[in-house]
Short mmCIF file of C-alpha atoms in Angstrom, two decimals:
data_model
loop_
_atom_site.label_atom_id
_atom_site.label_comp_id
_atom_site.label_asym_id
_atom_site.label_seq_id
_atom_site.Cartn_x
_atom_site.Cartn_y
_atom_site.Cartn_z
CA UNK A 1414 10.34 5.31 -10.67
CA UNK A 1415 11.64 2.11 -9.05
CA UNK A 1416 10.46 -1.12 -10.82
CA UNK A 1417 7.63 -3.03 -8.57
CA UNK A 1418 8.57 -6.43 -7.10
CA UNK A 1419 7.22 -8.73 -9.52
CA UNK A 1420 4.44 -11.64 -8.09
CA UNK A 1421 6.55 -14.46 -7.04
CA UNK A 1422 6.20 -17.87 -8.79
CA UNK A 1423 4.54 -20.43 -7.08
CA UNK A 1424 6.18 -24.03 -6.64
CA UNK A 1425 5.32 -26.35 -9.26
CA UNK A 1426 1.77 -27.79 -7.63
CA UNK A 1427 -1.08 -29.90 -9.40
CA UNK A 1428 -3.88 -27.55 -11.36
CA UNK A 1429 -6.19 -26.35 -8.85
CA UNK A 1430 -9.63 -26.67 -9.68
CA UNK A 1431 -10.13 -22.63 -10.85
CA UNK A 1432 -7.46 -22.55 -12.38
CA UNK A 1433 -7.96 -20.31 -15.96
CA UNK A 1434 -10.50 -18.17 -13.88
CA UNK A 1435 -10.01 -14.14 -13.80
CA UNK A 1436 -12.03 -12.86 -11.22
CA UNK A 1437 -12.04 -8.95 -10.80
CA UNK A 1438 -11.98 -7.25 -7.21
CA UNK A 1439 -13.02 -3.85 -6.77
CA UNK A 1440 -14.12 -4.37 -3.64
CA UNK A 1441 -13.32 -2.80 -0.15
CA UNK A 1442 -13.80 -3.64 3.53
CA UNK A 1443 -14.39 -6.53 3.49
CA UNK A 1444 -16.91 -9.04 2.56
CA UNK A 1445 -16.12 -8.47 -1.33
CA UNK A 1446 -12.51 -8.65 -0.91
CA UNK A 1447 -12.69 -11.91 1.56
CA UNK A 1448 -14.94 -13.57 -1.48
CA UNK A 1449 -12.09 -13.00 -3.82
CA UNK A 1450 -9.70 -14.23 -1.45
CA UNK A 1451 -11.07 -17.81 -1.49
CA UNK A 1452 -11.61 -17.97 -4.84
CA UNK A 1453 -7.96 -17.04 -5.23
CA UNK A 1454 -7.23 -19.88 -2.95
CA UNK A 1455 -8.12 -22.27 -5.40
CA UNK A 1456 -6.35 -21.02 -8.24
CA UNK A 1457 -8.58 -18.05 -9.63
CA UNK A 1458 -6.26 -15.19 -11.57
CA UNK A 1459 -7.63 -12.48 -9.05
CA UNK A 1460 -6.91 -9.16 -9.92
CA UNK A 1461 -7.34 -6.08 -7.00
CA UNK A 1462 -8.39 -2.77 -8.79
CA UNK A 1463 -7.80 0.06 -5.99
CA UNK A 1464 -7.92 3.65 -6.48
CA UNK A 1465 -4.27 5.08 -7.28
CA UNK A 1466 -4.86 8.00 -4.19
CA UNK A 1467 -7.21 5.49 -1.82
CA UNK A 1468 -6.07 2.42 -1.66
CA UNK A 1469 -8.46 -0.47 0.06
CA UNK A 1470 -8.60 0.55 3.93
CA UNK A 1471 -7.74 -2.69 5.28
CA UNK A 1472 -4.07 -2.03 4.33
CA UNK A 1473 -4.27 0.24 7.03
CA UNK A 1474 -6.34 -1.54 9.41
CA UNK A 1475 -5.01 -2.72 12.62
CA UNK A 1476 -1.64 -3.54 13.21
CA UNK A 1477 1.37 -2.89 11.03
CA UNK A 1478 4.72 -3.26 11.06
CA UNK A 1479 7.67 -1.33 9.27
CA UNK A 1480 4.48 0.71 8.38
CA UNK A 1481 2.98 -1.91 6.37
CA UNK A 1482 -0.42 -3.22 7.00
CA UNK A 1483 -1.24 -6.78 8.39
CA UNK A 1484 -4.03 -7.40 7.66
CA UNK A 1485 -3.69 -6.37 4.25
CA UNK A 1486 -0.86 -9.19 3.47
CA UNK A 1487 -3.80 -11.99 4.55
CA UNK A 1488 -6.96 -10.24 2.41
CA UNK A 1489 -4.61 -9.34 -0.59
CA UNK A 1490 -3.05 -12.91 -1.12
CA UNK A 1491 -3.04 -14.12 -4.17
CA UNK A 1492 -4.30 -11.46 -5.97
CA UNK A 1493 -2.39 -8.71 -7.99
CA UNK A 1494 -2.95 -5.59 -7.41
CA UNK A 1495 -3.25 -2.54 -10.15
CA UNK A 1496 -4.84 1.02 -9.97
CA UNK A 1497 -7.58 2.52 -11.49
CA UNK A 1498 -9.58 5.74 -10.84
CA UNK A 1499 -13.05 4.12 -12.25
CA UNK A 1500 -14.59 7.87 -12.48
CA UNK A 1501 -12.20 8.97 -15.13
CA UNK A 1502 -12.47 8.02 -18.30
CA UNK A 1503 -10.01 6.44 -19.19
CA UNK A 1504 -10.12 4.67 -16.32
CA UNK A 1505 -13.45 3.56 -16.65
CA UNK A 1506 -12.92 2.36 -20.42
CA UNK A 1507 -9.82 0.54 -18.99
CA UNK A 1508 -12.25 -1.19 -16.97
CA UNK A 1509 -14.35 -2.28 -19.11
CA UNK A 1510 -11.33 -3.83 -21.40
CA UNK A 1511 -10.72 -5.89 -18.21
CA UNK A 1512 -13.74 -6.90 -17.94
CA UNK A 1513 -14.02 -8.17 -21.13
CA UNK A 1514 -11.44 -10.55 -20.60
CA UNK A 1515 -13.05 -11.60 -16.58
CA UNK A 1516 -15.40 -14.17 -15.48
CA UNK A 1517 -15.96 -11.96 -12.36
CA UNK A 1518 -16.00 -9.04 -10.83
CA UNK A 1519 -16.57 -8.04 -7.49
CA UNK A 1520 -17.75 -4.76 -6.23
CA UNK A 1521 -19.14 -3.50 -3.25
CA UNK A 1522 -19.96 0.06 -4.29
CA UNK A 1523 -23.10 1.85 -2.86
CA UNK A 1524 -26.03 0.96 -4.98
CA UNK A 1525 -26.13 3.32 -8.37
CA UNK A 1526 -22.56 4.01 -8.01
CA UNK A 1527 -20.82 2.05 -10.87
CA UNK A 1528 -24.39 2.99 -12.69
CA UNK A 1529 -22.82 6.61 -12.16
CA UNK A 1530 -19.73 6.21 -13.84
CA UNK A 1531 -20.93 4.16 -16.91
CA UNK A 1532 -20.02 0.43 -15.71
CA UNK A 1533 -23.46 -0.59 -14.73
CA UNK A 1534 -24.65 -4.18 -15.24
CA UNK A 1535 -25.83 -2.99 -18.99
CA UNK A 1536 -22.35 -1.53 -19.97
CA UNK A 1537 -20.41 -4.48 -18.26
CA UNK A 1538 -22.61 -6.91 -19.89
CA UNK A 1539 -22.36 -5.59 -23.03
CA UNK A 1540 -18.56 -5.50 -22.67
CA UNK A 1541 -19.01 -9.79 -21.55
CA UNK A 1542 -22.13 -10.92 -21.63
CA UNK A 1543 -21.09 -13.84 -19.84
CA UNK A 1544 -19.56 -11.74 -16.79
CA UNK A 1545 -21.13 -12.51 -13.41
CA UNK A 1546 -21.46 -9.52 -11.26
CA UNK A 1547 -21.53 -9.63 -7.54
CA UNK A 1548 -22.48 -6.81 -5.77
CA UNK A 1549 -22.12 -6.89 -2.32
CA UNK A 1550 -23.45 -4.30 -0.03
CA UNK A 1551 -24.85 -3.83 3.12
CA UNK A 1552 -28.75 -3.98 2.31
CA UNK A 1553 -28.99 -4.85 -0.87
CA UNK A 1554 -29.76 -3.41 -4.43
CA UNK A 1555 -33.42 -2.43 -3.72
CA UNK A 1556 -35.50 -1.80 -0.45
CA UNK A 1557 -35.81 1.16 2.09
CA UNK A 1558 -32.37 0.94 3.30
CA UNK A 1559 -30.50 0.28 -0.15
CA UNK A 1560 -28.57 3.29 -0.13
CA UNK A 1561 -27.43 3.23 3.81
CA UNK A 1562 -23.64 2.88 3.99
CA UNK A 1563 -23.73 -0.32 5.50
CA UNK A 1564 -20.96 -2.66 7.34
CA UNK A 1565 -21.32 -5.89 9.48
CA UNK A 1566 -21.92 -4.08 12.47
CA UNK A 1567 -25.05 -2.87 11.39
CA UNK A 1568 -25.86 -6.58 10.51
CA UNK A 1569 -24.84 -7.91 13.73
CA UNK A 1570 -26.69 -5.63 15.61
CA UNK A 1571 -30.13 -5.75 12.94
CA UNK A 1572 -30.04 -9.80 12.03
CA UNK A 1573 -30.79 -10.21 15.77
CA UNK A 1574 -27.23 -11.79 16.57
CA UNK A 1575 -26.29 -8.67 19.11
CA UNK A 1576 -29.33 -9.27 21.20
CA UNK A 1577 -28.93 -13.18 21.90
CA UNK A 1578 -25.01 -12.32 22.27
CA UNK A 1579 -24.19 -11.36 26.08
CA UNK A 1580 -25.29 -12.01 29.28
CA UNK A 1581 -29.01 -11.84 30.49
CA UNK A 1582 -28.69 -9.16 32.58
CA UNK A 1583 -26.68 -7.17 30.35
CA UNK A 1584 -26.05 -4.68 27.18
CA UNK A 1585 -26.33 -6.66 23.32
CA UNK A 1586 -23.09 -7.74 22.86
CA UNK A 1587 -21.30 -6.93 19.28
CA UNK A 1588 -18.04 -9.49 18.38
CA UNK A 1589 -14.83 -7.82 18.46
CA UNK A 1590 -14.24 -8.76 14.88
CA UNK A 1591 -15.61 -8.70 11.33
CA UNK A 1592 -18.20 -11.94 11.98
CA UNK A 1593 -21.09 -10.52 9.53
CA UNK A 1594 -18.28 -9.83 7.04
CA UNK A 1595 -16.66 -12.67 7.18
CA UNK A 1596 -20.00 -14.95 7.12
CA UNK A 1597 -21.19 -12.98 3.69
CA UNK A 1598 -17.64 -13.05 2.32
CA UNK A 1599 -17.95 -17.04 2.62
CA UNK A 1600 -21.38 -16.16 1.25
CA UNK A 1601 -20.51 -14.55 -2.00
CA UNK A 1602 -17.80 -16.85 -2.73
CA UNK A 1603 -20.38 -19.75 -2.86
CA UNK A 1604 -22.64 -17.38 -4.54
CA UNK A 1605 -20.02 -16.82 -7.45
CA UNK A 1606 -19.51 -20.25 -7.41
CA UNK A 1607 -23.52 -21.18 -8.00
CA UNK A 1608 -23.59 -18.55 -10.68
CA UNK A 1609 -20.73 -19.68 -12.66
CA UNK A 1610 -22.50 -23.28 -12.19
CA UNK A 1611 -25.79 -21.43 -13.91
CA UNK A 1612 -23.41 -19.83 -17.00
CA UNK A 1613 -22.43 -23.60 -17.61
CA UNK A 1614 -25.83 -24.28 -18.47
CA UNK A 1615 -27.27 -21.26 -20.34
CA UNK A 1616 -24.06 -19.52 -21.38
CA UNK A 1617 -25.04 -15.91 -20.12
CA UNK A 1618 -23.34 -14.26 -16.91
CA UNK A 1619 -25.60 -13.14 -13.99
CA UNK A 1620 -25.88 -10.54 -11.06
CA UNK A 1621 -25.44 -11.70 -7.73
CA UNK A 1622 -26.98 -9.19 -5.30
CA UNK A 1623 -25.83 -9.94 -2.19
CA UNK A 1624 -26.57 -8.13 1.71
CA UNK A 1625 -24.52 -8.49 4.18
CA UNK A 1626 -27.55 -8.54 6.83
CA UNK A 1627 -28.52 -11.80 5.50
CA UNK A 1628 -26.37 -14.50 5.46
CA UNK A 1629 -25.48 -13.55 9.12
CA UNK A 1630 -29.42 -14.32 9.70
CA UNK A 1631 -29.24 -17.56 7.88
CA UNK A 1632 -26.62 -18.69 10.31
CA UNK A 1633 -28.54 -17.54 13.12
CA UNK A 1634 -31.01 -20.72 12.99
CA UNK A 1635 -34.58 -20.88 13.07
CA UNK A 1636 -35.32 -18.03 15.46
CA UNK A 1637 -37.70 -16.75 12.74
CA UNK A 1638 -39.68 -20.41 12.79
CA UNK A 1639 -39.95 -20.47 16.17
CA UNK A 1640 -41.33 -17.01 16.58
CA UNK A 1641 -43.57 -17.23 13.61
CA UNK A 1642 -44.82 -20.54 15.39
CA UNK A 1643 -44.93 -19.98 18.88
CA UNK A 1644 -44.09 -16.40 19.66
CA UNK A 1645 -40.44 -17.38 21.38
CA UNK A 1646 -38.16 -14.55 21.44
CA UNK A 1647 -35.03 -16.01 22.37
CA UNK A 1648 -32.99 -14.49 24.75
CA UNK A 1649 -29.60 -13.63 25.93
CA UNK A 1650 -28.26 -16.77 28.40
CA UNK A 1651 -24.37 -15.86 28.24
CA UNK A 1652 -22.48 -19.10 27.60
CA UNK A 1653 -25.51 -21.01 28.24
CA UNK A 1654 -28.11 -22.64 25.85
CA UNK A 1655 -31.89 -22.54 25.66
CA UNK A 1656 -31.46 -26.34 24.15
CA UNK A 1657 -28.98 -28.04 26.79
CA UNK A 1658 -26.64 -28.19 29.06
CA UNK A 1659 -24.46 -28.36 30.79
CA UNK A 1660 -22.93 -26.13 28.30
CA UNK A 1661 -20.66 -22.88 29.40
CA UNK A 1662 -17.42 -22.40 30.03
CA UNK A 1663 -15.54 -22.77 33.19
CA UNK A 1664 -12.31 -21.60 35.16
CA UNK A 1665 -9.63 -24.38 35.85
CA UNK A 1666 -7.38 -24.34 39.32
CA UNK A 1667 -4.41 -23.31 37.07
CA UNK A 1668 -6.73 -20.37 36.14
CA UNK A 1669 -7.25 -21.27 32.57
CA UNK A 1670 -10.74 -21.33 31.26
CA UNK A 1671 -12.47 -24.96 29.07
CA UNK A 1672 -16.02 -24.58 27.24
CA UNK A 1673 -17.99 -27.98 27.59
CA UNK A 1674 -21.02 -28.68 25.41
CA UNK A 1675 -23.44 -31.78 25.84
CA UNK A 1676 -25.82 -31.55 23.15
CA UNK A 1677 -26.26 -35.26 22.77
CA UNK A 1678 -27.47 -37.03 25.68
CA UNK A 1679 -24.99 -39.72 25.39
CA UNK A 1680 -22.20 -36.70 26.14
CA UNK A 1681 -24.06 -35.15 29.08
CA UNK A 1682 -24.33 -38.46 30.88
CA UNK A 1683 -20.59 -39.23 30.20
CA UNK A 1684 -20.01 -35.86 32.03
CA UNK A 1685 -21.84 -36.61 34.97
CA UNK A 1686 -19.88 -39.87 35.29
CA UNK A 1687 -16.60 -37.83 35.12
CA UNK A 1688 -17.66 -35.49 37.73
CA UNK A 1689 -19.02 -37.77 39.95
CA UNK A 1690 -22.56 -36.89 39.94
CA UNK A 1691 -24.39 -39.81 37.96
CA UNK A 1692 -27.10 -39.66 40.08
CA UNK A 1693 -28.57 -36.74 38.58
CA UNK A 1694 -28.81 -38.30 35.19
CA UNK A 1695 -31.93 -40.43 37.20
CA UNK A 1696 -33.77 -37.28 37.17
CA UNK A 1697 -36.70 -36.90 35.15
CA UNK A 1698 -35.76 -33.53 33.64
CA UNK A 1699 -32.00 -35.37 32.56
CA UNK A 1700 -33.80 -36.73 29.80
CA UNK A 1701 -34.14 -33.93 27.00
CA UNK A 1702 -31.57 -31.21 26.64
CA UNK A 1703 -34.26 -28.73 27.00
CA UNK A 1704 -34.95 -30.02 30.55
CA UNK A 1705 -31.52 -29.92 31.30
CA UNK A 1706 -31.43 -26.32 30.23
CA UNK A 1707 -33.91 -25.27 32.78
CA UNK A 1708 -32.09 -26.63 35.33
CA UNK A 1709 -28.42 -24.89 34.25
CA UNK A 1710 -27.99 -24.24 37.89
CA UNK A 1711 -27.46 -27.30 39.48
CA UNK A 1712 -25.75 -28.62 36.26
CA UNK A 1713 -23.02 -25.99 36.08
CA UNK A 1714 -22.37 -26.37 39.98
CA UNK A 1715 -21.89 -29.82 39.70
CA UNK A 1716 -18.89 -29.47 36.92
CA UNK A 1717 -18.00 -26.38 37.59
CA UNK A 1718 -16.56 -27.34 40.87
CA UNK A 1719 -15.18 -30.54 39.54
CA UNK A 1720 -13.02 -28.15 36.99
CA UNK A 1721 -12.06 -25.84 39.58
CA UNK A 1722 -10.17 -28.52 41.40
CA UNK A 1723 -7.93 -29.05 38.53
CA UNK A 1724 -5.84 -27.84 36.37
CA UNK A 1725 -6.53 -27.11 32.36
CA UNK A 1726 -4.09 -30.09 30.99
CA UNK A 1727 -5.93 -32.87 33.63
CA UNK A 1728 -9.56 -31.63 32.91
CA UNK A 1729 -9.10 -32.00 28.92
CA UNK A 1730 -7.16 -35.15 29.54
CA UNK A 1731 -10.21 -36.61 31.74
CA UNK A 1732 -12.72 -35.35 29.44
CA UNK A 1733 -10.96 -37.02 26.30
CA UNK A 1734 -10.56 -40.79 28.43
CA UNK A 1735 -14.57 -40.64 29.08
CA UNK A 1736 -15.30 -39.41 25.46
CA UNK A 1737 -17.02 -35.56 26.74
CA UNK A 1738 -16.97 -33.05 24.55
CA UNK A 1739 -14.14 -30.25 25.93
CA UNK A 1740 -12.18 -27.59 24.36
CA UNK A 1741 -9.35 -25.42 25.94
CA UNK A 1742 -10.44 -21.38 25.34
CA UNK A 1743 -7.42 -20.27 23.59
CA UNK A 1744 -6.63 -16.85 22.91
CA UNK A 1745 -4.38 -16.58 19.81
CA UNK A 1746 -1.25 -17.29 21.12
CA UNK A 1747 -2.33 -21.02 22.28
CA UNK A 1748 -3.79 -21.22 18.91
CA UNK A 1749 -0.11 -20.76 17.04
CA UNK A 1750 0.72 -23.80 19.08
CA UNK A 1751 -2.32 -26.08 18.97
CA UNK A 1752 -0.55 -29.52 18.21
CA UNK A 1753 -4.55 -30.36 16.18
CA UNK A 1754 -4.12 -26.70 13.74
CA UNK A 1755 -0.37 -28.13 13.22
CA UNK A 1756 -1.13 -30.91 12.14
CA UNK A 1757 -3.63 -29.89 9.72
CA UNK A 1758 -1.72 -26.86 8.59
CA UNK A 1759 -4.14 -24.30 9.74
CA UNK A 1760 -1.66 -21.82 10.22
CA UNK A 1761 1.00 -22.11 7.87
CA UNK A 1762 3.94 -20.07 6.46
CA UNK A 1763 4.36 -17.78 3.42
CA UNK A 1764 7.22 -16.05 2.19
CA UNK A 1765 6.95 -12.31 1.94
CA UNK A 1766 9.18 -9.90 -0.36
CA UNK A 1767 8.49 -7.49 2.00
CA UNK A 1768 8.80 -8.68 5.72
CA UNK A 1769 10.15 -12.05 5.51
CA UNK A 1770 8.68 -15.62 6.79
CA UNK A 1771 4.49 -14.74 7.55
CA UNK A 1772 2.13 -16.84 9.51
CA UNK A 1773 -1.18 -17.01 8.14
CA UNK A 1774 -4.05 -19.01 8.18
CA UNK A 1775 -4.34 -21.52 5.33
CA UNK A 1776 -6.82 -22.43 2.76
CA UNK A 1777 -10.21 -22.59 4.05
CA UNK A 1778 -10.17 -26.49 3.36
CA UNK A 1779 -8.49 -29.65 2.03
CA UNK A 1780 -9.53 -31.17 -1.55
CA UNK A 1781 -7.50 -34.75 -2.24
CA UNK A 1782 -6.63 -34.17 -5.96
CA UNK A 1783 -6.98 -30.39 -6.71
CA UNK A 1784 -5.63 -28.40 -3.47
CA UNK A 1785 -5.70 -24.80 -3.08
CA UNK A 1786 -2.53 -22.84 -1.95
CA UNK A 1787 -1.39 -19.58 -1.21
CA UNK A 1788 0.87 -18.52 -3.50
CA UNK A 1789 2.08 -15.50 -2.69
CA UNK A 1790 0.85 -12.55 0.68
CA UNK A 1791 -1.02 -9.36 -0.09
CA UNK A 1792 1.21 -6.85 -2.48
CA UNK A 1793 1.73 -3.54 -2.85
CA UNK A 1794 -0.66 -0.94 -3.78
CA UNK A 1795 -0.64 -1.01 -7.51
CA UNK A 1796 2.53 -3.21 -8.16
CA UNK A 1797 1.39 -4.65 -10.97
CA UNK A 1798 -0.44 -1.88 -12.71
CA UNK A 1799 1.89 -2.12 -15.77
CA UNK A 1800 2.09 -5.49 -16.24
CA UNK A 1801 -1.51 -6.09 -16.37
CA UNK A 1802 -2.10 -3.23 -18.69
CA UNK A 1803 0.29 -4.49 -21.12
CA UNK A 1804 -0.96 -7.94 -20.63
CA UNK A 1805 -4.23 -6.02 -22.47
CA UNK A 1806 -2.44 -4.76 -25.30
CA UNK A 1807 -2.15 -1.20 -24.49
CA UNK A 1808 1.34 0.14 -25.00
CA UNK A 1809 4.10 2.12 -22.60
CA UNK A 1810 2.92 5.05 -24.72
CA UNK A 1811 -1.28 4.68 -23.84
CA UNK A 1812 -0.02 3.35 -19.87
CA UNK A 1813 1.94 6.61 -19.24
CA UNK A 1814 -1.60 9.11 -21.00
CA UNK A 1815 -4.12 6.94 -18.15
CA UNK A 1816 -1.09 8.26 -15.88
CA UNK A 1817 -1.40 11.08 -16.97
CA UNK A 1818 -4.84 11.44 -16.42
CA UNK A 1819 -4.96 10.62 -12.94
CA UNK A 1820 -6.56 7.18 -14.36
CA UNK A 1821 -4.19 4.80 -13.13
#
């Protein structure tokens, strides 16, 4: 069997802040594994338990290239990556030694699963009784729909996001992306975070029982406020808003598309001025973005046909000299040029053993004295196995019976 690259070392960079923190991910698709991720970002030791015949899917999601997963080498940064079948035996005991030695793990099993193969909260708090578990799943631990298989899309669609998303006269509109995921992946990681605040003060790990249908909800605003209120059901308006406008986006002579937003009045009179239509800021129903709303029509026609006369480059250029809110729609290959990502680093470069120089995007944020980094791009499936088993004591002779076993 040929030897496994081994992780590359990092450059020599100051101590980021988690630094000395061993967080376990068990987790698949993708919320769990995202929430590992970041805290791997910032320095946690984050080991990635697959299974050694089904490795986690998003190695094989999307795009790949010399037959090696894309999307993988962004979600598995940072972490290394080792096998174990958690139903066997030896793989669960293995599991538990781990966890001994973690301040986290990370598992987004269906409810009563790791309860099913012995590593429920009891056993791995026994094993560290200052472990936090997070258990991330679609609906929770308890309820009616507990033991749904659940992904975002079923959040998107039940938080209420799909039915404001879209234009009034047509379908719910579901993002072509993981948005719920992604929102509850930021989720846990703060979650984690809070919890390992709490073992500070008392000394005893926690559970962290988080559903992916509600952080997506919390983002959402106060649609349940202003139904519990006043009955408003708020509905689909496209690129409009309910709250202002002129707000939408808009097609440029070059054929190139902006997105303008005034929700402070200041901006929406500066955007009249540009266009050349201050007199409508005299109107009574100019005053409060919601009266502006109502009257989208005349709004959008007004700089809608200013935009059309010109091209992309000259509308964000007049927009910027009169101090209007304006963004160019990008698609992704504008993006990997955008001179304000380059300068903050947004998208930067990593090294890969594998396929050379990859651009990915960076840590989630800056911190002056204790940055985050990525060290190295997602590895292959199980390339460390041995190294972290022998970093637990057990010997070439114990590594090759869990092999033997089917464990590892």
């Amino acid at each position: 069997m040929t030897p496994a690259p081994q992780a590359p070392v990092p450059p020599a960079l100051p101590a980021p802040p988690l630094q000395g923190l061993r967080v376990l991910d068990l987790a698949t698709l993708f919320a769990g594994p995202l929430a590992a991720t970041m805290l791997g970002d910032f320095g946690a030791e984050v080991i990635k338990v697959e299974h050694p015949h089904r490795p986690d899917p998003s190695r094989g999601h999307g795009p790949a290239k010399d037959g090696i997963g894309l999307w993988w080498k962004l979600l598995g940064r940072n972490k290394r990556t080792v096998t174990l079948d958690l139903s066997t035996p030896g793989g669960r005991a293995t599991l538990l030694t781990l966890a001994a030695t973690a301040d986290v793990v990370v598992e987004n099993f269906r409810p009563g699963t790791l309860e099913k193969w012995g590593l429920g909260w009891e056993e791995l708090g026994a094993a560290n009784p200052r472990l936090v578990l997070a258990r991330v799943t679609g609906f929770g631990q308890f309820g009616p729909y507990a033991r749904r298989p659940g992904f975002g899309t079923l959040a998107e669609a039940m938080s209420g996001f799909a039915a404001i998303t879209g234009e009034p006269d047509g379908p719910p509109t579901l993002p072509p992306f993981g948005l719920a995921d992604s929102i509850a992946g930021l989720a846990t990681a703060y979650a984690v975070m809070t919890a390992l605040a709490g073992r500070e003060r008392t000394g005893h790990g926690q559970i962290v029982d988080l559903a992916i249908i509600e952080p997506i909800l919390t983002v959402l605003g106060p649609q349940p406020l202003w139904y519990d209120q006043l009955g408003y059901v708020q509905p689909r308006t496209g690129n409009r808003s309910t709250n202002n406008a002129p707000r939408n986006t808009y097609r440029t002579a070059d054929d190139r598309w902006v997105a303008v937003s005034t929700s402070a009045q200041s901006v929406a009179e500066r955007v009249m001025r540009l266009v050349g239509r201050a007199d409508l800021i005299a109107e009574p129903w100019f005053a409060t973005g919601t009266e502006r709303a109502a009257h989208a029509d005349v709004l959008d026609q007004a700089v809608g046909s200013w935009i059309a006369a010109r091209s992309r480059d000259e509308v964000v250029t007049a927009f910027e000299r009169a101090e209007a809110a304006v963004a160019p729609i990008n698609d992704v290959r504008d993006v990997m040029h955008d001179p304000q990502y380059a300068a903050l680093d947004t998208l930067t470069t990593v090294d890969d053993p594998e396929l050379g120089p990859l651009h990915m995007q960076n840590v989630l944020f800056r911190l002056s004295a204790t940055p985050g980094s990525i060290r190295w791009s997602g590895r292959p499936h199980g390339a460390d196995t041995d190294t972290v088993l022998t970093e637990l004591g057990l010997t070439e002779h114990q590594i090759a019976a869990l092999r033997e076993e089917g464990a590892v």
